[in-house]
mmCIF file of C-alpha atoms and ligand atoms in Angstrom:
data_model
loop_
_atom_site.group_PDB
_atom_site.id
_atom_site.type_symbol
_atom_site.label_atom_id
_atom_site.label_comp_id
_atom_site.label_asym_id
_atom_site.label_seq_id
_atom_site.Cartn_x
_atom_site.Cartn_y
_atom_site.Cartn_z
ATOM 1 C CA UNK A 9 25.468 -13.189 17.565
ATOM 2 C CA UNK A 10 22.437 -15.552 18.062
ATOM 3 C CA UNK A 11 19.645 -14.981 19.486
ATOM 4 C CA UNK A 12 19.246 -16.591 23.263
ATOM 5 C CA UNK A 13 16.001 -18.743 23.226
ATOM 6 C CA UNK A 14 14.896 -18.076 26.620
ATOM 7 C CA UNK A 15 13.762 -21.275 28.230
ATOM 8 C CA UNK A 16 13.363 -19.962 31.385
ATOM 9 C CA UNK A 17 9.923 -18.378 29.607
ATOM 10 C CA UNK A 18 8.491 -20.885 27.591
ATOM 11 C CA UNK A 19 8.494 -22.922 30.792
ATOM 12 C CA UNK A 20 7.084 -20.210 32.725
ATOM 13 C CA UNK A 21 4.091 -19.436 29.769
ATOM 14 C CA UNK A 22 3.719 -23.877 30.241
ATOM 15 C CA UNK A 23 3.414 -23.847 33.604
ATOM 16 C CA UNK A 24 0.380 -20.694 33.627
ATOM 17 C CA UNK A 25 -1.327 -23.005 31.447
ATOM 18 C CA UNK A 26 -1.267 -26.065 33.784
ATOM 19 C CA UNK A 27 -1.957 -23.852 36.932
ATOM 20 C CA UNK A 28 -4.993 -22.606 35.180
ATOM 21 C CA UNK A 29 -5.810 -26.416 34.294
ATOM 22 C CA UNK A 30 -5.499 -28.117 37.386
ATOM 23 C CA UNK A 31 -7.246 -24.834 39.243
ATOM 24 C CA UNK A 32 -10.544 -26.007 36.516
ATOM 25 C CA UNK A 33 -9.813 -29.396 38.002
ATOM 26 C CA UNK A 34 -10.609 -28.501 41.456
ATOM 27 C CA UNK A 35 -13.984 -26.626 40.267
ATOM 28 C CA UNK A 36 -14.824 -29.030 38.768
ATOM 29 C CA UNK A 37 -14.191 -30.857 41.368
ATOM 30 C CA UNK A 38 -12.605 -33.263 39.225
ATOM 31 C CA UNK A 39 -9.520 -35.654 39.825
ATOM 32 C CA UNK A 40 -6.379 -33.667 40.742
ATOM 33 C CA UNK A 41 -2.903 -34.818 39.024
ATOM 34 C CA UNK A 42 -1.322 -37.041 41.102
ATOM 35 C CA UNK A 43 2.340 -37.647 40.569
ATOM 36 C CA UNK A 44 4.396 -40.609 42.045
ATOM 37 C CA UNK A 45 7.818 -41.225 40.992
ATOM 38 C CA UNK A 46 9.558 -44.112 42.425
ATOM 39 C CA UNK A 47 13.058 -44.428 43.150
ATOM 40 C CA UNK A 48 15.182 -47.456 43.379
ATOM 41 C CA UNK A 49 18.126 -46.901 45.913
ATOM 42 C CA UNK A 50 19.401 -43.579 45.747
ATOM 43 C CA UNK A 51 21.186 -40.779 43.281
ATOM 44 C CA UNK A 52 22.268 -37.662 44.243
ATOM 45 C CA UNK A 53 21.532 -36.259 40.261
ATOM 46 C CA UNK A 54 18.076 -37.583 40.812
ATOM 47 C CA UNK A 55 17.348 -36.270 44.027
ATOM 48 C CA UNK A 56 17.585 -32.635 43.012
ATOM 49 C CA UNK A 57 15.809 -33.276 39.930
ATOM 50 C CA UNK A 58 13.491 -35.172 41.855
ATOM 51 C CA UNK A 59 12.781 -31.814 44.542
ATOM 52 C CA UNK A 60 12.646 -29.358 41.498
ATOM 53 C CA UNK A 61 9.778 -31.204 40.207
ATOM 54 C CA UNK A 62 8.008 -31.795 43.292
ATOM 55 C CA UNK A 63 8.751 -27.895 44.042
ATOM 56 C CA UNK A 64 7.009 -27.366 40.969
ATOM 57 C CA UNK A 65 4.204 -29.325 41.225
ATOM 58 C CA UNK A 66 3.416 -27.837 44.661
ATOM 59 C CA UNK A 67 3.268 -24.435 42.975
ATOM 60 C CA UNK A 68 0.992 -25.719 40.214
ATOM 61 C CA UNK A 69 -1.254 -27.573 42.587
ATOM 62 C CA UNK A 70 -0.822 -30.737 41.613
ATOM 63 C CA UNK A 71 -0.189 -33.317 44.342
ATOM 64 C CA UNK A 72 3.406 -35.243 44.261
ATOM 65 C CA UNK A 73 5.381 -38.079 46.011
ATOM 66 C CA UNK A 74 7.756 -39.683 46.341
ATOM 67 C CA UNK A 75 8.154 -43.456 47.006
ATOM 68 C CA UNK A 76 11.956 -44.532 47.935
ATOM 69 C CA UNK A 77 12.215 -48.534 47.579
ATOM 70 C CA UNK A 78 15.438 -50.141 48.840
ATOM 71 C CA UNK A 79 18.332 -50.558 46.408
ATOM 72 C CA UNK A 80 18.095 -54.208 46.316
ATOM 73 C CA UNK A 81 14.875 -54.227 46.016
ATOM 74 C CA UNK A 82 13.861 -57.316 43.646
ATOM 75 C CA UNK A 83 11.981 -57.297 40.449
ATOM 76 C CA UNK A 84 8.986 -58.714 41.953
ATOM 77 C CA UNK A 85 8.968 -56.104 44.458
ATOM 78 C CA UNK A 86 8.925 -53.321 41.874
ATOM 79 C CA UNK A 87 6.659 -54.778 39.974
ATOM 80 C CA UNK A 88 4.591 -55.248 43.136
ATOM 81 C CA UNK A 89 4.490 -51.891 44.156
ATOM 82 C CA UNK A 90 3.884 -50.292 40.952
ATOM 83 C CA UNK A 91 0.975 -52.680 40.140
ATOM 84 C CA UNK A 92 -0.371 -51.513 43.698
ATOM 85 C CA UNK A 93 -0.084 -47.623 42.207
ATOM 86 C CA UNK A 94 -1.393 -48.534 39.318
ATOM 87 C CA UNK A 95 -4.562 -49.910 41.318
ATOM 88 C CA UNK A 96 -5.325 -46.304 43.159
ATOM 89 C CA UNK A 97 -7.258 -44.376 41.602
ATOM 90 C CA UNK A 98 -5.519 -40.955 42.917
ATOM 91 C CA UNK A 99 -2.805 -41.810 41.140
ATOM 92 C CA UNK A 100 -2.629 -40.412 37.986
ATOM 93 C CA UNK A 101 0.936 -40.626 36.661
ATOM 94 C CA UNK A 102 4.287 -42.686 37.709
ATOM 95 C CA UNK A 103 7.462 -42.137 37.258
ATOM 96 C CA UNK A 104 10.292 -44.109 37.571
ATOM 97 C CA UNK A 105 13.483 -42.612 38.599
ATOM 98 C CA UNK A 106 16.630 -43.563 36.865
ATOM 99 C CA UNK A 107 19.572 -44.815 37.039
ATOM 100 C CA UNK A 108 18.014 -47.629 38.212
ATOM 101 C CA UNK A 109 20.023 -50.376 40.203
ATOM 102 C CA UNK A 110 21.937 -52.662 38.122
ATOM 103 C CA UNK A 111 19.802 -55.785 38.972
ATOM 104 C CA UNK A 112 16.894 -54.322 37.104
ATOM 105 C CA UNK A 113 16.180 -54.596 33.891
ATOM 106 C CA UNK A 114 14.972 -50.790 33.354
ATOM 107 C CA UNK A 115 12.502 -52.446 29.916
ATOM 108 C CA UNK A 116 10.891 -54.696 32.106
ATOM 109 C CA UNK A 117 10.426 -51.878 35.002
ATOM 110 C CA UNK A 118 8.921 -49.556 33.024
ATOM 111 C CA UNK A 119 6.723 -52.296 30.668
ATOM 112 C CA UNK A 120 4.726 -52.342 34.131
ATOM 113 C CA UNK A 121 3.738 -48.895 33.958
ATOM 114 C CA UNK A 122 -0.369 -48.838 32.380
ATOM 115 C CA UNK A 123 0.084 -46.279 29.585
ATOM 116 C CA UNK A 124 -2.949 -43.902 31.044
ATOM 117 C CA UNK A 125 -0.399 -43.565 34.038
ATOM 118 C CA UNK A 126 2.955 -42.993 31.991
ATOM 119 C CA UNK A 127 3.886 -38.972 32.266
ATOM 120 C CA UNK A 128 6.907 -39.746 30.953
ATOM 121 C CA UNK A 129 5.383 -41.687 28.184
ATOM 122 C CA UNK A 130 8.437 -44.091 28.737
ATOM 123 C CA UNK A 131 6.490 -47.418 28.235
ATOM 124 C CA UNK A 132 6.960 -49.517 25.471
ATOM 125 C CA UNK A 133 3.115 -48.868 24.469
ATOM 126 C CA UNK A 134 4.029 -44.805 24.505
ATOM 127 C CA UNK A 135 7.248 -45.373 22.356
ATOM 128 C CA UNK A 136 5.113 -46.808 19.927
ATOM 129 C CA UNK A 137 2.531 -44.312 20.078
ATOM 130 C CA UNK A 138 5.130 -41.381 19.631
ATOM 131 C CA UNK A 139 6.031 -43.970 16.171
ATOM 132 C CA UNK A 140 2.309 -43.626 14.719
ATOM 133 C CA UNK A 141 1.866 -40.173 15.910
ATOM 134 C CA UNK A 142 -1.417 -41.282 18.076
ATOM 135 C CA UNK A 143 0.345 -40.172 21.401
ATOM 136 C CA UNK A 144 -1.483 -37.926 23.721
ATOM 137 C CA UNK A 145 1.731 -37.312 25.993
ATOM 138 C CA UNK A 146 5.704 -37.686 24.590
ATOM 139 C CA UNK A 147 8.896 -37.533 26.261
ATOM 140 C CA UNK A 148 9.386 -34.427 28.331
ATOM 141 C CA UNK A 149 13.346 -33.973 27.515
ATOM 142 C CA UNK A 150 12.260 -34.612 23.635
ATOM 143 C CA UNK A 151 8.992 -32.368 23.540
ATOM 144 C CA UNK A 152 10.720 -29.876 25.391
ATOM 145 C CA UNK A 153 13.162 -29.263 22.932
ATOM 146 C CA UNK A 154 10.489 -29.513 20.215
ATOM 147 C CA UNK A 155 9.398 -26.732 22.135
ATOM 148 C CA UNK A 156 12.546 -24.312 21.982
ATOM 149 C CA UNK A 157 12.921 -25.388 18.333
ATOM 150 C CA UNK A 158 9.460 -24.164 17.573
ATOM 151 C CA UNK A 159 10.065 -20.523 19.332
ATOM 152 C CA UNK A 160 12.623 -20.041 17.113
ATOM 153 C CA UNK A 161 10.666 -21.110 14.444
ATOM 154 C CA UNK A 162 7.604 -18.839 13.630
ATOM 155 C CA UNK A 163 6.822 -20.474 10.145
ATOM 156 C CA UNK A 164 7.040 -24.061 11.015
ATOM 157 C CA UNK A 165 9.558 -26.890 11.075
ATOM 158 C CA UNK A 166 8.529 -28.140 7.868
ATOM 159 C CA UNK A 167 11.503 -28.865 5.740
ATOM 160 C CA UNK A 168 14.267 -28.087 7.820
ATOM 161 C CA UNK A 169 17.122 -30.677 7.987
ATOM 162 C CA UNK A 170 17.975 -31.154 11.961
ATOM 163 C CA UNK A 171 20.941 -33.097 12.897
ATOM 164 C CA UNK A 172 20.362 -35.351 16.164
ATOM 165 C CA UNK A 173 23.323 -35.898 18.210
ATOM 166 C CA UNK A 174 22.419 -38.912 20.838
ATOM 167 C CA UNK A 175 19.875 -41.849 19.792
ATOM 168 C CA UNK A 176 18.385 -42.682 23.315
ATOM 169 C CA UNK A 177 15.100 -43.338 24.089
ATOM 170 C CA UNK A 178 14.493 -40.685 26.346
ATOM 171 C CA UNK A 179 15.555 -37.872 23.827
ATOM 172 C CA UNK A 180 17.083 -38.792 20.675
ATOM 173 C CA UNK A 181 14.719 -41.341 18.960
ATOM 174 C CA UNK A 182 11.650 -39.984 19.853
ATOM 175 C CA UNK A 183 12.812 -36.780 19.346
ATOM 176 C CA UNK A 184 13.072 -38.036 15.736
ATOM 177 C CA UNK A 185 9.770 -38.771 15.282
ATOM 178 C CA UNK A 186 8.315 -35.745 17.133
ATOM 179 C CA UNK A 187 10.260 -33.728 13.966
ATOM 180 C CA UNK A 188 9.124 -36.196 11.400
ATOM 181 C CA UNK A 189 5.714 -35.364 12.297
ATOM 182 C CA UNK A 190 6.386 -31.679 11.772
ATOM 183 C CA UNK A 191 7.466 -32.185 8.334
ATOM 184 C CA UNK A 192 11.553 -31.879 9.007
ATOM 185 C CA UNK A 193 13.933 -34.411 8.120
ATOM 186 C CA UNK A 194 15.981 -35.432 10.740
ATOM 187 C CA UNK A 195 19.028 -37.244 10.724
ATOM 188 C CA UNK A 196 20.276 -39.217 14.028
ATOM 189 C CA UNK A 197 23.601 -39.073 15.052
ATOM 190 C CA UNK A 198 25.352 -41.184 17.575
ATOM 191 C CA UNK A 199 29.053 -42.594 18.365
ATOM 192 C CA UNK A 200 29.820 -44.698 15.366
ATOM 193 C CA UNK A 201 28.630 -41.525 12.848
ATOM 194 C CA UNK A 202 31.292 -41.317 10.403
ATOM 195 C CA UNK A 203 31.755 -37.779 10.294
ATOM 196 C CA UNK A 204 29.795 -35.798 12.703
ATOM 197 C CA UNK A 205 31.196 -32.368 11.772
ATOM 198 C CA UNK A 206 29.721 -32.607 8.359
ATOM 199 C CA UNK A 207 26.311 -34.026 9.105
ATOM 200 C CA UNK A 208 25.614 -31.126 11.534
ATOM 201 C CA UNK A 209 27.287 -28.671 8.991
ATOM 202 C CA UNK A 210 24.642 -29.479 6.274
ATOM 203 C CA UNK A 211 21.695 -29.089 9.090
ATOM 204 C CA UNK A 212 19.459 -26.329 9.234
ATOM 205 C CA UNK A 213 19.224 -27.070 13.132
ATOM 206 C CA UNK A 214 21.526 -28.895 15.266
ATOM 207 C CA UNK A 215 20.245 -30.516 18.453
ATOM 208 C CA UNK A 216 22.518 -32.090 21.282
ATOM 209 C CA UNK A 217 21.806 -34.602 23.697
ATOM 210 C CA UNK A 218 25.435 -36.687 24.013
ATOM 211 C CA UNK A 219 26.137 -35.651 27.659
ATOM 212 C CA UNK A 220 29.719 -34.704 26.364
ATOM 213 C CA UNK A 221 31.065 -31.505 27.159
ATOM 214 C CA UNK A 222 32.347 -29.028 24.165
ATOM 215 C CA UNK A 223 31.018 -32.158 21.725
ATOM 216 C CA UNK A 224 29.705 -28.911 19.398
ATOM 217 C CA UNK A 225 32.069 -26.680 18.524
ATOM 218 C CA UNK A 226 31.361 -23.384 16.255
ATOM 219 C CA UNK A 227 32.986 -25.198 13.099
ATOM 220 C CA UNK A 228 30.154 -27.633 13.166
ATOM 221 C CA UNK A 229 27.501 -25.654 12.571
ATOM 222 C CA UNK A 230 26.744 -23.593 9.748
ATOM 223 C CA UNK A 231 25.824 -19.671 9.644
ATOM 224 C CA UNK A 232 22.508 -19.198 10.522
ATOM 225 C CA UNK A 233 21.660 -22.328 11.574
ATOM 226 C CA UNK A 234 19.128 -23.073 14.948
ATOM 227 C CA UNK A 235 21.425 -25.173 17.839
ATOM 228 C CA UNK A 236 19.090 -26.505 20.780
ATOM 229 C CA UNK A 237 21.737 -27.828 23.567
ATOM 230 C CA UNK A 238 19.926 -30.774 25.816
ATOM 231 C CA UNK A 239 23.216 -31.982 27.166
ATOM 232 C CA UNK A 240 23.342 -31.348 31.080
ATOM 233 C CA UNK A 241 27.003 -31.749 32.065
ATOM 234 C CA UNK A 242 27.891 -30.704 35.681
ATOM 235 C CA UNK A 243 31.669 -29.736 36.072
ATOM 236 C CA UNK A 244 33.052 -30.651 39.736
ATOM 237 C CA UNK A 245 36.035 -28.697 39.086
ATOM 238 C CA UNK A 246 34.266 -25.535 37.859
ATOM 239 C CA UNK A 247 30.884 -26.021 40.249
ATOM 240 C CA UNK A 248 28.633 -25.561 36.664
ATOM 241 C CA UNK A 249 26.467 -27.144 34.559
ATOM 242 C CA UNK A 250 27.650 -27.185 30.770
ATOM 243 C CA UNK A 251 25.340 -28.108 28.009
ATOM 244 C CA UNK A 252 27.039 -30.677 24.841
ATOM 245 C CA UNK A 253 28.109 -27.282 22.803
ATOM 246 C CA UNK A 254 30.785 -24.587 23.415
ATOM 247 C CA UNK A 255 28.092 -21.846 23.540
ATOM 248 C CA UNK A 256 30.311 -18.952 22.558
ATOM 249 C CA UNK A 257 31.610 -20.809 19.426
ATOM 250 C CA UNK A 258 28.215 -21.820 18.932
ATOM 251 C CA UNK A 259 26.147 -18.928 19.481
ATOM 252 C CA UNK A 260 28.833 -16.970 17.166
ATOM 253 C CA UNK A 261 27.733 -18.942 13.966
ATOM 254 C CA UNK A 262 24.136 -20.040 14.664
ATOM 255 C CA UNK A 263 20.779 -17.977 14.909
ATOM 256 C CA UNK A 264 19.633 -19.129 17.941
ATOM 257 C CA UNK A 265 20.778 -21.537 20.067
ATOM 258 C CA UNK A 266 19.309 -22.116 24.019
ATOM 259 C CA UNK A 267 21.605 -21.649 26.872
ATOM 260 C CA UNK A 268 22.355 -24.179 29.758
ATOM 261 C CA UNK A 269 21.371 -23.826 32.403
ATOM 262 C CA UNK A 270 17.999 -21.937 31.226
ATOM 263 C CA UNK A 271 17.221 -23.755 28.320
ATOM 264 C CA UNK A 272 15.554 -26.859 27.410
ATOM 265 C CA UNK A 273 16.435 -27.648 31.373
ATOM 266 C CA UNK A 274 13.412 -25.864 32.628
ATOM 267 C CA UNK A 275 10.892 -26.986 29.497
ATOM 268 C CA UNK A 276 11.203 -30.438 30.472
ATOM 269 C CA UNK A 277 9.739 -29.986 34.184
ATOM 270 C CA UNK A 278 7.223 -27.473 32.930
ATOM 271 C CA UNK A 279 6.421 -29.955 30.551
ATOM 272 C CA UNK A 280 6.057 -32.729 32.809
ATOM 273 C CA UNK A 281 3.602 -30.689 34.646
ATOM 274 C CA UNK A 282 1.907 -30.378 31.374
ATOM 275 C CA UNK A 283 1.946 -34.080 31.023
ATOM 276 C CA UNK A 284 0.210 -35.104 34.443
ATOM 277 C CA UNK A 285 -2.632 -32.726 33.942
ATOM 278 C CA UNK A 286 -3.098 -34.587 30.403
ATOM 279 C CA UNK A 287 -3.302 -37.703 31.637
ATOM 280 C CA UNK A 288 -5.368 -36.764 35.080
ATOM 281 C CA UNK A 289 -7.512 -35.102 32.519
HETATM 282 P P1 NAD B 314 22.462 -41.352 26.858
HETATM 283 O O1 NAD B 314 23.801 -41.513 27.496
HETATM 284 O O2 NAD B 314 21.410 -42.353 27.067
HETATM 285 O O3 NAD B 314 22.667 -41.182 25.304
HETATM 286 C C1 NAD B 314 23.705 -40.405 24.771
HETATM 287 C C2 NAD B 314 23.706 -40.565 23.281
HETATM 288 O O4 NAD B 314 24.698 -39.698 22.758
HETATM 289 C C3 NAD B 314 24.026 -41.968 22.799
HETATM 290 O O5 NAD B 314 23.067 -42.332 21.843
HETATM 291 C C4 NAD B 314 25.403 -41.862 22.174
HETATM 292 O O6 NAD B 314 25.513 -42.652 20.987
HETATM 293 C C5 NAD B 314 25.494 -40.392 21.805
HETATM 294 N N1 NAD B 314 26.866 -39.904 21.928
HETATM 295 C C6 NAD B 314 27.637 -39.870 23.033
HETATM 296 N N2 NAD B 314 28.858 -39.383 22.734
HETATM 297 C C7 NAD B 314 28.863 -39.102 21.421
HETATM 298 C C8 NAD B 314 29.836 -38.597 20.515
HETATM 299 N N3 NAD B 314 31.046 -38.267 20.933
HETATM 300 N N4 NAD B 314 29.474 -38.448 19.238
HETATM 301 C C9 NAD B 314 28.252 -38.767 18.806
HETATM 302 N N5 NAD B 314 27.289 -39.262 19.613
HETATM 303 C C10 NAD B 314 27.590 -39.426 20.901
HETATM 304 O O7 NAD B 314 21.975 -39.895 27.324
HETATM 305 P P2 NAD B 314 20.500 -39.260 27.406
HETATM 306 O O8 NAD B 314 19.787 -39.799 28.573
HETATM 307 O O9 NAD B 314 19.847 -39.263 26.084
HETATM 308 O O10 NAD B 314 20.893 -37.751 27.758
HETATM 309 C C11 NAD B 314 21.686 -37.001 26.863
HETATM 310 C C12 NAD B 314 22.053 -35.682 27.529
HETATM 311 O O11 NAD B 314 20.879 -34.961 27.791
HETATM 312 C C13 NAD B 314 22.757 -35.831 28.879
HETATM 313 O O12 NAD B 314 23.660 -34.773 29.052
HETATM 314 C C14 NAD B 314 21.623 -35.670 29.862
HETATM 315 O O13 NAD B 314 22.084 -35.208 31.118
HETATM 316 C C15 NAD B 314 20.813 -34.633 29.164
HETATM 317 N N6 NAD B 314 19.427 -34.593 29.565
HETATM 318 C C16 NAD B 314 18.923 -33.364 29.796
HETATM 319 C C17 NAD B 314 17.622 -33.236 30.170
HETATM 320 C C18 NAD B 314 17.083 -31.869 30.370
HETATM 321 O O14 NAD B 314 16.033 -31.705 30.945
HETATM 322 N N7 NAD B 314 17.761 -30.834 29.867
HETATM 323 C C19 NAD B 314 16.818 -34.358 30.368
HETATM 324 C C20 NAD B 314 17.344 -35.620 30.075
HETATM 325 C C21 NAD B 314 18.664 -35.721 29.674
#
């Protein structure tokens, strides 16, 4: 049976750090993170992701907000009020919530975040940074599962083969590069891979991030190997969140594999946190 990489504790071990960051912030009396994230008409998902992380932040001390623009709002409008962010200097990292409304080109949106003030690292400018390896922040959902992979790692991802399922821009692609860095070869899978059970059987490490329900079954993976589950699937008929693999099938072959919730889930806020006091920094 594999071992259960305990997100729930890398996040908490994160977050220490950044309390103790932002509390040599204030002694400094130095500029405290400041966190807006903009939303664009409303989304239930987003909302409770949205009061996790400003839960967190509180907790952490670093200051958070949230501006709610209406949902048809016009592109000079966004770009309007994020220029006017951009000009305070409290402000020290904006988000942009998504799913943004279908009027908006979400490219253009973010292009009008200044790099200093992407947390997200979402901007074209930090996609390209995460490309040359000169980034000082990366995706959260991406570095966070960097992050699980390594704790199941001791000795390093160099070499390992780790099949990608999902090639967004949020998670798979730069996730990609985050691993190439490390010395692993990745391979990116998506919905036109030929055959997806035998690209993740000849991994070392299987990632997810699909948003499809039982999309990794035990017969994908082979013994041993590391499975790191970013899907976040909520089930209306069973009230749960599922991850993108069946977890007992999974967790029967593999080595380690994270559970969802508790997983990657929590990195990504803690790492978020971890992200603001970078950039107030
Ligand atoms: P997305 O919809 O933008 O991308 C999904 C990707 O998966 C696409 O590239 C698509 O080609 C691929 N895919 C879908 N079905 C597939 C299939 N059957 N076979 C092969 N490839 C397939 O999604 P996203 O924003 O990257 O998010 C992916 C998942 O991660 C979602 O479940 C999302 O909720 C979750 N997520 C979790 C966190 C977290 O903190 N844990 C954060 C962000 C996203």
């Amino acid at each position: 049976m594999a071992l259960t990489i305990d997100g729930k504790a890398i996040a908490k071990q994160i977050r220490q750090e950044v309390k103790s960051g932002v509390a040599a912030l204030l002694q400094e009396k130095a500029r405290i993170p400041k966190i807006v994230a903009v939303e664009i008409g409303h989304d239930d998902a987003s909302e409770s992701y949205t009061r996790n992380q400003a839960r967190t932040a509180e907790r952490l001390g670093i200051h958070h907000r949230l501006d709610s623009l209406p949902a048809d709002a016009p592109f000079s409008a966004v770009k309007e009020h994020l220029n006017d962010l951009a000009a305070d200097p409290k402000v020290t990292g904006i988000m942009l919530q998504m799913p943004l409304p279908s009027h908006l080109d979400e490219s253009a949106c973010r292009a009008q975040i200044p790099l200093a003030l992407d947390v997200e690292a979402v901007t074209p400018e930090a996609a390209g940074r995460v490309l040359q390896n000169t980034h000082t922040v990366a995706p959260c959902t991406a570095m966070a599962a960097m992050l699980c992979l390594e704790s199941a790692c001791p000795e390093g991802l160099s070499g390992l083969t780790v099949a990608i399922v999902g090639r967004s821009g949020i998670v798979g692609r730069p996730l990609a590069m985050l691993l190439l860095h490390a010395n692993a070869t990745p391979i990116i899978c998506h919905t036109r891979t030929k055959d997806l059970a035998s690209t993740l059987r000849s991994a070392d490490v299987v990632i997810a991030a699909a948003g499809r329900p039982n999309l990794v079954t035990g017969d994908m993976v082979s013994n041993g190997a590391i499975a790191i589950d970013v899907g976040t699937n909520w089930i209306e008929s069973e009230n749960r969140l599922v991850g993108d693999m069946d977890f007992e099938g999974v967790a029967a072959k593999a080595s380690a594999i994270t559970p969802v919730p508790g997983g990657v889930g929590p990195v990504t806020v803690a790492v978020l946190m971890r992200n603001a006091l970078i950039l107030a920094q």
